[in-house]
Short mmCIF file of C-alpha atoms and ligand atoms in Angstrom, two decimals:
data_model
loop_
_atom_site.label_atom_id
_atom_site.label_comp_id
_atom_site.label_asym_id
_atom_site.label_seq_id
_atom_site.Cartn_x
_atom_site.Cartn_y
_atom_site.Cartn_z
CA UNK V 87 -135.51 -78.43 -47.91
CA UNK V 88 -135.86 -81.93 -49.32
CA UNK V 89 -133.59 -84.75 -47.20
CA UNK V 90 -131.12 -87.15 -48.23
CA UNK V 91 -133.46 -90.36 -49.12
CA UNK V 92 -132.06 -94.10 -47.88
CA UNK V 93 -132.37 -94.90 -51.89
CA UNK V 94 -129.26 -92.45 -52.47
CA UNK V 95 -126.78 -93.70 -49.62
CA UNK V 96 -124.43 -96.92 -50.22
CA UNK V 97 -125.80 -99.39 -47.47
CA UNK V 98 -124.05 -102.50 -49.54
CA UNK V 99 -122.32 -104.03 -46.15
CA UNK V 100 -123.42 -101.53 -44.08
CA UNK V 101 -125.30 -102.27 -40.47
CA UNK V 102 -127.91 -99.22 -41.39
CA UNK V 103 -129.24 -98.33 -37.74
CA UNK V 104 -132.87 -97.58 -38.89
CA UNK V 105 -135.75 -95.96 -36.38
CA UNK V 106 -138.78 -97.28 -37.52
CA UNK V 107 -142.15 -96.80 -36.21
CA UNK V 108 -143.71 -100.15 -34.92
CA UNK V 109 -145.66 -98.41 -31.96
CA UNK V 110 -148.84 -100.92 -32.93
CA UNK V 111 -152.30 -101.53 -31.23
CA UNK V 112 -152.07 -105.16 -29.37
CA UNK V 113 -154.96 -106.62 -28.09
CA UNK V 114 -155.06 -108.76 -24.19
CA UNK V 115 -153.60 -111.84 -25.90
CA UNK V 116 -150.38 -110.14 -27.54
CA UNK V 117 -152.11 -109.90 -30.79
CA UNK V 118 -151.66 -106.69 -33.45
CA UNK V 119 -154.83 -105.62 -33.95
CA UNK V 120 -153.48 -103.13 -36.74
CA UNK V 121 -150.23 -103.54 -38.37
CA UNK V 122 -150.48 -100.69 -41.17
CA UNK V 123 -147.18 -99.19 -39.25
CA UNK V 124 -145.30 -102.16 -40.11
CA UNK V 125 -146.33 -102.51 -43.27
CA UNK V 126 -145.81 -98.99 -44.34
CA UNK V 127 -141.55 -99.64 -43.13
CA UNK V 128 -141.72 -102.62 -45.69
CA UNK V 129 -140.37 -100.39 -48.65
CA UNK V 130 -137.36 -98.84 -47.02
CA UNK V 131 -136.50 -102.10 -45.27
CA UNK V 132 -136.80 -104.04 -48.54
CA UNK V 133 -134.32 -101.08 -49.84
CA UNK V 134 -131.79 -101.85 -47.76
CA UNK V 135 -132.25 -105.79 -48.08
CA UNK V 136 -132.07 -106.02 -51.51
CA UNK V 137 -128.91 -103.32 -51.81
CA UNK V 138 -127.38 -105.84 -49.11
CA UNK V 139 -126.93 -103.70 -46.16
CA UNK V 140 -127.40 -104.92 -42.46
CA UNK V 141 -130.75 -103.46 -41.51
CA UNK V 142 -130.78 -102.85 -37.48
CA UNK V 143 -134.34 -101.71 -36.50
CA UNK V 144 -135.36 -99.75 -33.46
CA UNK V 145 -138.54 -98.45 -32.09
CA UNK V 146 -140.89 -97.91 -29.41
CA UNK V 147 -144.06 -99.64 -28.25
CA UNK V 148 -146.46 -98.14 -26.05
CA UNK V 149 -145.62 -96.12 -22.84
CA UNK V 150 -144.52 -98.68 -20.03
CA UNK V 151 -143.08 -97.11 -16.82
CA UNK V 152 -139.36 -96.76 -18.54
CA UNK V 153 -137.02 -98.20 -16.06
CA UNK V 154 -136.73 -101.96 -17.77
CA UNK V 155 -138.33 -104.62 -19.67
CA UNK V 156 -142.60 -105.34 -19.39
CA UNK V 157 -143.22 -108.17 -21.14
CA UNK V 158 -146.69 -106.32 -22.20
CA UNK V 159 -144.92 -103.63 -24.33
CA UNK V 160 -142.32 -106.16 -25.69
CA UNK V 161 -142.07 -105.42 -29.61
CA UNK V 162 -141.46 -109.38 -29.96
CA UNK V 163 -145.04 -109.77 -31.80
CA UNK V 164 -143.98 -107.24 -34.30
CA UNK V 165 -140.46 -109.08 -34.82
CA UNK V 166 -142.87 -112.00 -35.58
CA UNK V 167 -145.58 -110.40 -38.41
CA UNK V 168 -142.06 -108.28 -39.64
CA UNK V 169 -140.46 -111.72 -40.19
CA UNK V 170 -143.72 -113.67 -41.80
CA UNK V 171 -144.14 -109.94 -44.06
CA UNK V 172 -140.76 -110.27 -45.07
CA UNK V 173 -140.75 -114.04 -45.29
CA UNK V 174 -137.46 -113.92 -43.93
CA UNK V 175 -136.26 -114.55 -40.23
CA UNK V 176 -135.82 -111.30 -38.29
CA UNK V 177 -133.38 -111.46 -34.91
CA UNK V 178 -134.63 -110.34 -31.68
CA UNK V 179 -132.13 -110.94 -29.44
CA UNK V 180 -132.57 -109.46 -26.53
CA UNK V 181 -135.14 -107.66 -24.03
CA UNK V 182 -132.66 -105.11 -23.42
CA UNK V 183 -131.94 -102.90 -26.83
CA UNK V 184 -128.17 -101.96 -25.07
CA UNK V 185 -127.11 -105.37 -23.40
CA UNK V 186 -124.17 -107.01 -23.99
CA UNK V 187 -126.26 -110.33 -26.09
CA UNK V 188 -127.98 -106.85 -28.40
CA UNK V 189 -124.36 -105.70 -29.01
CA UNK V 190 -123.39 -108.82 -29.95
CA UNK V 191 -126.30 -110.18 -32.30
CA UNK V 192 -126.02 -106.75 -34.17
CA UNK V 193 -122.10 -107.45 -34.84
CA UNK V 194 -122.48 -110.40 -36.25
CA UNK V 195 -125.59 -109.47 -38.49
CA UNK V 196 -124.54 -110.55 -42.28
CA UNK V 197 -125.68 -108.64 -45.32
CA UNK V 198 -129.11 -108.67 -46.26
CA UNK V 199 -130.61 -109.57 -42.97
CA UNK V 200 -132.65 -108.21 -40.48
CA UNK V 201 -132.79 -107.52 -36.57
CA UNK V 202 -135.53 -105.47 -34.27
CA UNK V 203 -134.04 -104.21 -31.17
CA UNK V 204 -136.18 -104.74 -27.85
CA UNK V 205 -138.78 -101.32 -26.59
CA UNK V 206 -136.47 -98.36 -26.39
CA UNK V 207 -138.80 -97.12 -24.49
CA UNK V 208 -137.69 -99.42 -21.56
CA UNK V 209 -134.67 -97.00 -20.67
CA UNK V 210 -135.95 -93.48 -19.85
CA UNK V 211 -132.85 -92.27 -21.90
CA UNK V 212 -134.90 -92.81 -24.59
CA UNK V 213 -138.02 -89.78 -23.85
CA UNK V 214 -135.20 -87.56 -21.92
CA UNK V 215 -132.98 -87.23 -25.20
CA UNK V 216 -130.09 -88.68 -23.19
CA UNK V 217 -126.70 -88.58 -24.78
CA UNK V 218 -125.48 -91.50 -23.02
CA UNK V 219 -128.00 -94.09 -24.01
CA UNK V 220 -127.77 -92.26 -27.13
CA UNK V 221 -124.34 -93.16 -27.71
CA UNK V 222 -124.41 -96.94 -27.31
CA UNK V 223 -127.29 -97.29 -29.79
CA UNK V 224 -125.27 -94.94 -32.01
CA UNK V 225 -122.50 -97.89 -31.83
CA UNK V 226 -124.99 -100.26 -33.52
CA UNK V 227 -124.50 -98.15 -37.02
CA UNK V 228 -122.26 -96.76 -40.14
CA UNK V 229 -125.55 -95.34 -41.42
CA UNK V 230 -128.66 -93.56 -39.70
CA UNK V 231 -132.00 -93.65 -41.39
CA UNK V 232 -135.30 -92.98 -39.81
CA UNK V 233 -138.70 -93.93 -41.04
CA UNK V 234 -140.57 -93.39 -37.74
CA UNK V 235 -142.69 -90.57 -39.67
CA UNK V 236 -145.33 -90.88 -36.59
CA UNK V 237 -142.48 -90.06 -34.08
CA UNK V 238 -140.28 -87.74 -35.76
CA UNK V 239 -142.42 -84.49 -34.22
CA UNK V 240 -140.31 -86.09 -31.12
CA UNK V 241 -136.87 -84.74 -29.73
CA UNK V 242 -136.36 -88.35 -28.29
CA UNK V 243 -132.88 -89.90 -28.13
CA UNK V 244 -133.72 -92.32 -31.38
CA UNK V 245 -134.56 -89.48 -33.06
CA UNK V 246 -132.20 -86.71 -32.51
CA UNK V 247 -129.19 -87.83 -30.11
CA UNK V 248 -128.74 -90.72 -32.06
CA UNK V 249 -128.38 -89.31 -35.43
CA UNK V 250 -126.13 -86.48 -33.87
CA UNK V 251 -123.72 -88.69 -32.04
CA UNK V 252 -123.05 -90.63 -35.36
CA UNK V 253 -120.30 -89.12 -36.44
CA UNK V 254 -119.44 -88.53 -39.96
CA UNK V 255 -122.02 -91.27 -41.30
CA UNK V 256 -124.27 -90.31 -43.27
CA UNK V 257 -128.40 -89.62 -41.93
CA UNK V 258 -130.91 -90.37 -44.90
CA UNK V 259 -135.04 -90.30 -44.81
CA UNK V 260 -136.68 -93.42 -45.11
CA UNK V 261 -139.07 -93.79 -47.40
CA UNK V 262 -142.17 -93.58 -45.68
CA UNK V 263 -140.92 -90.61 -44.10
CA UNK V 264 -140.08 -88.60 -47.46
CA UNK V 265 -143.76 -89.73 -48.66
CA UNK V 266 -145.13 -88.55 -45.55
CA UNK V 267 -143.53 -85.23 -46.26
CA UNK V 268 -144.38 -84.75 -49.27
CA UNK V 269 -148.11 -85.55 -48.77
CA UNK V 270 -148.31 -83.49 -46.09
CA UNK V 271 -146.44 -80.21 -46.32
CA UNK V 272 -145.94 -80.02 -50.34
CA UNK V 273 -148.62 -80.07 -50.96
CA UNK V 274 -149.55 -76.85 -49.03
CA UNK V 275 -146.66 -75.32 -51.05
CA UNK V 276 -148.38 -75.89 -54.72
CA UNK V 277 -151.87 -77.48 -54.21
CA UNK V 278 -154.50 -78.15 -57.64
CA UNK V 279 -157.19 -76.03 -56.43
CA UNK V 280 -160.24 -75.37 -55.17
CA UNK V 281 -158.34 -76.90 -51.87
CA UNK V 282 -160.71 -78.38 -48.89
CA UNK V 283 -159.31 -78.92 -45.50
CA UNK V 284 -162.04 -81.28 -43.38
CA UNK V 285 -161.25 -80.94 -39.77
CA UNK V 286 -162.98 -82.65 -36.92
CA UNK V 287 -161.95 -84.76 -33.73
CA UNK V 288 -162.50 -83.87 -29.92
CA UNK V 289 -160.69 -80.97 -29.66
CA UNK V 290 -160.54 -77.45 -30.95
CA UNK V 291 -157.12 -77.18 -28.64
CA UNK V 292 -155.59 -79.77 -29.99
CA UNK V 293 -155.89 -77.88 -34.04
CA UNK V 294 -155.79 -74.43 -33.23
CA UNK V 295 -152.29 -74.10 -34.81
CA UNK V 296 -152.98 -76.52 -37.92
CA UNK V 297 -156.50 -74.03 -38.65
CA UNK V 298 -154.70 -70.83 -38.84
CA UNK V 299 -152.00 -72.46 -40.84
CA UNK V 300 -154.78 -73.86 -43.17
CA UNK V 301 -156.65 -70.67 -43.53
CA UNK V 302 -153.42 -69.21 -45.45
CA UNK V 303 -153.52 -71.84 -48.04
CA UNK V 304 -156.56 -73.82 -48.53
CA UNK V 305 -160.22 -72.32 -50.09
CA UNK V 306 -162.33 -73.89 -47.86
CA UNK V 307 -162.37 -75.14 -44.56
CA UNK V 308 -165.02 -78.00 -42.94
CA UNK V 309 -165.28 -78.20 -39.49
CA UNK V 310 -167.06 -81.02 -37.55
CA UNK V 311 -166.88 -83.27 -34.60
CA UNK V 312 -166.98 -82.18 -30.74
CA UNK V 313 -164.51 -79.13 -32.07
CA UNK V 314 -167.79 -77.90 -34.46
CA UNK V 315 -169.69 -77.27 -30.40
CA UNK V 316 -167.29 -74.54 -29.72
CA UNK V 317 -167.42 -72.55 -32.80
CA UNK V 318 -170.83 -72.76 -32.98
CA UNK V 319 -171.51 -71.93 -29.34
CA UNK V 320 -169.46 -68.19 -30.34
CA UNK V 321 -171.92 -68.19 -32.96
CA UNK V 322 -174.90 -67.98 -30.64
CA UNK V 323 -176.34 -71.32 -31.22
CA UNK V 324 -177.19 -73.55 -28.25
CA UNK V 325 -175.43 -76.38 -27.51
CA UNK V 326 -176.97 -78.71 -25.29
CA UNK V 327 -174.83 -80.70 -23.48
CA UNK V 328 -172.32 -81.31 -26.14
CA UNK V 329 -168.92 -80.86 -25.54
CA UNK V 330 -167.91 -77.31 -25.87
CA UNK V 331 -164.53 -76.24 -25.05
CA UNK V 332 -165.27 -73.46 -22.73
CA UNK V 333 -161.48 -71.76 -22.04
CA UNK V 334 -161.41 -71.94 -25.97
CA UNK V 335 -164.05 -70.15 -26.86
CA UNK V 336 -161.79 -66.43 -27.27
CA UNK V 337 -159.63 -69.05 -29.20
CA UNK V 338 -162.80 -69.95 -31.78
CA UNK V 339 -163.62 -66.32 -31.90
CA UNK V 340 -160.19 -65.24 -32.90
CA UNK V 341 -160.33 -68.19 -35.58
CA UNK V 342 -163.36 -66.77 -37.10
CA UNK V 343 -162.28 -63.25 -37.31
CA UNK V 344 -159.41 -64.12 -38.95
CA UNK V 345 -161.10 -66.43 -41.13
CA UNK V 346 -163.08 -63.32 -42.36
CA UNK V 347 -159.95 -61.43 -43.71
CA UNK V 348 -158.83 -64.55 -45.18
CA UNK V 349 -159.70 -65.88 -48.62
CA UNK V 350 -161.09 -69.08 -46.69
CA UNK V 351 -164.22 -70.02 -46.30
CA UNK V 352 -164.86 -71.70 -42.51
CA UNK V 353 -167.96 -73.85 -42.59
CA UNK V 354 -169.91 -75.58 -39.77
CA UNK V 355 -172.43 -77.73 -39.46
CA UNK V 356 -176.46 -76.52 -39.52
CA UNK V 357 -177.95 -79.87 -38.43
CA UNK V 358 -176.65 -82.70 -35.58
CA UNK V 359 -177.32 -86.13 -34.67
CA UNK V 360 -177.38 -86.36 -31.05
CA UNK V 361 -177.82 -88.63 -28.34
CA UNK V 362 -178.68 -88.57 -24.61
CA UNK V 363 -175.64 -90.22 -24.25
CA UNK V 364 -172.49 -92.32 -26.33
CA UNK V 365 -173.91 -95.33 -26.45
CA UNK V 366 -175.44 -97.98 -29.63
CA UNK V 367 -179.08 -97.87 -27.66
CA UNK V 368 -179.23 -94.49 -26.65
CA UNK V 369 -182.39 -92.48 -28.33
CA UNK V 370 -181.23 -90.74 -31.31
CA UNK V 371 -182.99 -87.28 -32.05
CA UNK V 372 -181.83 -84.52 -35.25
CA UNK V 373 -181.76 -80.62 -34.74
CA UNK V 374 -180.95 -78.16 -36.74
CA UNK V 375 -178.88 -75.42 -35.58
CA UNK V 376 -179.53 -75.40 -31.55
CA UNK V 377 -179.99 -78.72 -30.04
CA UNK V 378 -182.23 -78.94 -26.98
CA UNK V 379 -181.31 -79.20 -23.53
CA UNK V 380 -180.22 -82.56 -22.53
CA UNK V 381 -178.72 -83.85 -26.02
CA UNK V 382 -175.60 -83.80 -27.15
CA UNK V 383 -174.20 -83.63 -30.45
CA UNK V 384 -172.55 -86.17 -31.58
CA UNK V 385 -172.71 -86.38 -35.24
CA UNK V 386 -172.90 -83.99 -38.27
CA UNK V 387 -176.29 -84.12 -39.74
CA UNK V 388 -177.95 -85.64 -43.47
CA UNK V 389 -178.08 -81.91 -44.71
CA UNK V 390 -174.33 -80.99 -42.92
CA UNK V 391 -173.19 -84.60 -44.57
CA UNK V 392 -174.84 -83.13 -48.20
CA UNK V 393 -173.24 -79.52 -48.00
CA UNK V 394 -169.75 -81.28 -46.92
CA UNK V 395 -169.63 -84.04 -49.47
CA UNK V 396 -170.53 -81.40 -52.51
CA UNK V 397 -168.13 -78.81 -51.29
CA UNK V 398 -165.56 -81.78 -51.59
CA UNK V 399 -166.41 -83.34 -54.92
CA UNK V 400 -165.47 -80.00 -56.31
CA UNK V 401 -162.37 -79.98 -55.13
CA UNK V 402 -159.05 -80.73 -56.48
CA UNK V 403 -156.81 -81.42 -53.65
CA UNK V 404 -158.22 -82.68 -50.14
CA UNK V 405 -156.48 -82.92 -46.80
CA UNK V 406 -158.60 -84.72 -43.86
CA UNK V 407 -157.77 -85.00 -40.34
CA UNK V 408 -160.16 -85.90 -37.55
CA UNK V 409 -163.38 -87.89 -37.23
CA UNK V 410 -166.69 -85.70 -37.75
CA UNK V 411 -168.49 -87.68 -35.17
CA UNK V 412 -167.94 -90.47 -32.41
CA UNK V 413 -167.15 -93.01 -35.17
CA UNK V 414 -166.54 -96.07 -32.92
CA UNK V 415 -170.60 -95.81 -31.85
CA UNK V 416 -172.68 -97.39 -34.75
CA UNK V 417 -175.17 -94.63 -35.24
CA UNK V 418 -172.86 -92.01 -34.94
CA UNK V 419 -170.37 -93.06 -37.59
CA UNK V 420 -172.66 -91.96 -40.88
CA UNK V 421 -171.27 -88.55 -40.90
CA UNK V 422 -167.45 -89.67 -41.00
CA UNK V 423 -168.65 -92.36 -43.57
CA UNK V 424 -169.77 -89.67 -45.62
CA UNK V 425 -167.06 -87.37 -45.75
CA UNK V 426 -164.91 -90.86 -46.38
CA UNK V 427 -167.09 -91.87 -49.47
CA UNK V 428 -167.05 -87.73 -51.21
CA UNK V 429 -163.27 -88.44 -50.68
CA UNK V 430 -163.09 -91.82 -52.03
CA UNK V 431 -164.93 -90.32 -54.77
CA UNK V 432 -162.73 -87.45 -55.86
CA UNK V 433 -160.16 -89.45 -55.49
CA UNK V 434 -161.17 -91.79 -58.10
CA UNK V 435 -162.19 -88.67 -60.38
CA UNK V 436 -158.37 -87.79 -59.68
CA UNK V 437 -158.06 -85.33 -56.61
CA UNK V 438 -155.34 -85.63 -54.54
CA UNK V 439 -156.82 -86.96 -50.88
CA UNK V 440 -154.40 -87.25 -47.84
CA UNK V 441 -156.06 -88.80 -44.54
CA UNK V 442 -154.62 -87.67 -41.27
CA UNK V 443 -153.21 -90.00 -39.13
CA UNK V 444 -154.77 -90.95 -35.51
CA UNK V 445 -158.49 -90.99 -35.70
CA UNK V 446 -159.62 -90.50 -39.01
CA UNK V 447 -157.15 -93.00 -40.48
CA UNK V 448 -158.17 -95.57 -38.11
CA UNK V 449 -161.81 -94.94 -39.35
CA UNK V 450 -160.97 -95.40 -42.91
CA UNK V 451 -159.58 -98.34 -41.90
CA UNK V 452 -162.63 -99.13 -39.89
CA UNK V 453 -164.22 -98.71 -42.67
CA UNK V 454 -162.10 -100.94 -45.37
CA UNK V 455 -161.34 -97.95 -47.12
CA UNK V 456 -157.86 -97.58 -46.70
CA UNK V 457 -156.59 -97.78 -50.19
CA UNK V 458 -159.29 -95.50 -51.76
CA UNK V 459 -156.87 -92.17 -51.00
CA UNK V 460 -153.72 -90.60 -52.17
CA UNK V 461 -152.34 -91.10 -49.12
CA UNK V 462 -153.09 -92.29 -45.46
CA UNK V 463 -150.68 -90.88 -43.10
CA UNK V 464 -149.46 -93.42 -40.75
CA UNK V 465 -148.63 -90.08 -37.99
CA UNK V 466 -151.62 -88.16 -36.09
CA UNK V 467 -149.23 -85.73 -33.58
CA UNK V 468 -146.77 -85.70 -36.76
CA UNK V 469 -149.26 -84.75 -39.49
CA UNK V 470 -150.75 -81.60 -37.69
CA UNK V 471 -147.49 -80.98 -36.69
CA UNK V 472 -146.38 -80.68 -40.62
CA UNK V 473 -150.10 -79.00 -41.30
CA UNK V 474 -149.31 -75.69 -38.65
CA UNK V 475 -146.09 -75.54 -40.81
CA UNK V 476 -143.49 -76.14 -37.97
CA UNK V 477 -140.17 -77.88 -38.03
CA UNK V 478 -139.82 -81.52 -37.31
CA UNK V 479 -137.02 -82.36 -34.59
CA UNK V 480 -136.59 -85.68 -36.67
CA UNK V 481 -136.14 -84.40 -40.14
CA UNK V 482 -134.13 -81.44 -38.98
CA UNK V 483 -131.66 -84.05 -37.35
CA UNK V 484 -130.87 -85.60 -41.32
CA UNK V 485 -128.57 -84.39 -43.88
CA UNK V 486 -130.38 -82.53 -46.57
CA UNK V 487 -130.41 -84.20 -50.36
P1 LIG J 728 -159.10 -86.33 -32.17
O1 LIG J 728 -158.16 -87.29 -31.51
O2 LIG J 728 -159.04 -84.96 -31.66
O3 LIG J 728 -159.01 -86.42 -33.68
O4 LIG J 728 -160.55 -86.81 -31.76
C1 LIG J 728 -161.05 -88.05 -32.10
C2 LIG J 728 -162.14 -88.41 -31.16
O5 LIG J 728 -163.12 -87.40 -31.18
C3 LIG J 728 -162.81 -89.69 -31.50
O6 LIG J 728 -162.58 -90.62 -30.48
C4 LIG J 728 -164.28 -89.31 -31.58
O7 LIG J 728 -165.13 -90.24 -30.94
C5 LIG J 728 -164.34 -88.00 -30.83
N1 LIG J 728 -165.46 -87.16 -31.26
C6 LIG J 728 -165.77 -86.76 -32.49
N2 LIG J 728 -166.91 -86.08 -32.50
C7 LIG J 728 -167.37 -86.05 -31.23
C8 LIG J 728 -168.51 -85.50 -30.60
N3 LIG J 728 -169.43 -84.86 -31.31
N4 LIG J 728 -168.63 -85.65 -29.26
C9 LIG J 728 -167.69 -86.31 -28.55
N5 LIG J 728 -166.59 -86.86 -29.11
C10 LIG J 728 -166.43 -86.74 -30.42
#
């Protein structure tokens, strides 16, 4: 069911209370170290700006202890690179999102500008769902929109209770949010085929739901990173010490079986650059299939990289979601490089490529590649979430198209 976009709704004098999704990486000084979530609101703020409506923004920041204001989780330094992106001012008023100086400084917002609400994080109404704290952010608006695609897998009080105790306004998508959608679970619907799904990261848990899911609609499926360990350790092969997920292993097994009845192909890496431990120094050492007592893996290896990149230069639609190696280490990195590169490349020969959010997008970005895909999703929870095909407490809360 497609939702009501922002672009459709009369904001013209309107204060549009917008959830946004400014949860950004700051460094020991204050400093965003990565401000692609700000960036990526810029199009449904703009929206609202230019069809002169009031834009009131909320959001979170981190996870401080949630009973008042820490000045390290303050979402001033995003009021700041908002303002200098928008090159307009943008109000912060207060460190309190539901004081008396907020209420006021959102009353007496004029059309066409902007204000950011403090950490709503800072009241633990905000994680419980609460009604009440609900209710006097709900004030703040005559429309609800949210763009927070990386929170909306959430049932948090921005999300849901806000939205609900609105009244009869009206709740639209943003539009990162809509694009988010229909990256990530269109697609699925009515993909150009052959369809490859790369999946890596730490965790076999953590993508469980999202690889049964996949094995319904994709042709092929990828697996590296730790999660490869697990599989491969059903499969007989010896491990080392990499990390291998040892209450998962009925869990791998079950994936594979089913995998078998499927029309999907599950594929896993035959060679492994490992280390004696995650480090830039550490002795670096290649085996195929087992690797030797003492190593771990840590990488998919040169003929793993091959196999993966050709397998994905014949594809027509790509979806990507978790590193195929410890990225952040130097020498580890090459494997994730490579699948990034065969992507970049079928991109450019016009295959639809969506990245993931959490890890892998921050190593394309890592990488400067950032604009070489169809889409980088700006949600990692939210984006598996919409891969395993379940509802989304934060689209489910807006008022269908
Ligand atoms: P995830 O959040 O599940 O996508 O996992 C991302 C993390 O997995 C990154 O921090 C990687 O360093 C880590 N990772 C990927 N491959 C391995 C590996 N072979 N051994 C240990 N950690 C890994």
């Amino acid at each position: 069911m497609s939702k009501l976009s922002i672009e459709d709704v009369d904001v013209a004098g309107r204060r549009v209370l917008t959830r946004v999704d400014f949860n950004v990486p700051l460094d020991d000084g204050g400093r965003i170290t990565d401000d692609r979530r700000i960036r990526a609101a810029l199009p449904t703020i703009q929206s609202i700006i230019r069809r002169r409506g009031k834009v009131v923004l909320m959001s979170h920041l981190g996870r401080p202890a949630e009973n008042g204001y820490e000045a390290e989780y303050s979402l001033k330094p995003a009021a700041a690179a908002l303002s200098q992106m928008l090159g307009q001012p943008v109000a912060f008023p207060s460190q309190d999102c539901v004081d008396a100086a907020a209420a006021a400084a959102v009353e007496s917002l004029g059309e066409g500008q902007v204000l950011l609400l403090e950490n709503l994080r800072f009241h633990a109404g905000e994680t419980e769902n609460d009604a009440e704290f609900a209710a006097r952010l709900a004030r703040y608006g005559q429309v609800y929109c949210n763009d927070a695609f990386g929170t909306a897998h959430r049932a948090h009080a921005s999300i849901v209770a806000v939205p609900r105790s609105m009244g009869a306004a009206k709740r639209a998508a943003g539009l990162l949010l809509l694009a988010e959608v229909k990256y990530l679970s269109d697609i699925l619907k009515n993909p150009q085929r052959p369809f490859v799904a790369v999946l890596g990261g730490a965790k076999v848990s953590d993508k469980l739901g999202a690889i049964k899911r996949l094995l319904d609609v994709v042709d092929d499926v990828l697996v590296g990173g730790a999660m490869a360990y697990t599989f491969l350790e059903v499969l007989g092969r010896r491990m080392g010490k990499s990390r291998v997920e040892h209450d998962r292993l009925d869990d791998a097994r079950e994936i594979i079986e089913l995998a078998a009845e499927k029309k999907a192909d599950l594929f896993f890496p035959n060679d492994h650059v490992c280390g004696k431990e995650i480090s830039d120094g550490t002795p670096i050492k290649v085996f195929e299939d087992h690797i030797e007592d003492g190593w771990i893996g840590l990488d998919i290896g040169p003929q793993t990289q091959h196999r993966y990149a050709e397998r994905i230069g014949k594809a027509r639609t790509i979806i990507w979601n978790g590193p195929m190696g410890v990225f952040e280490v130097g020498p580890f990195s090459v494997g994730t490089k490579a699948v990034a590169d065969a992507m970049a490349a079928a991109t450019r020969n016009g295959a639809t490529t969506v990245i993931g959010g959490g890890d892998s997008a921050a190593a394309v970005e890592a990488l400067g590649m950032d604009d070489a895909f169809s889409h980088v999703s700006t949600g990692g929870g939210a984006s598996l979430r919409l891969l395993e095909g379940r509802n989304m407490p934060g689209l489910d809360a807006l008022d269908d198209a």
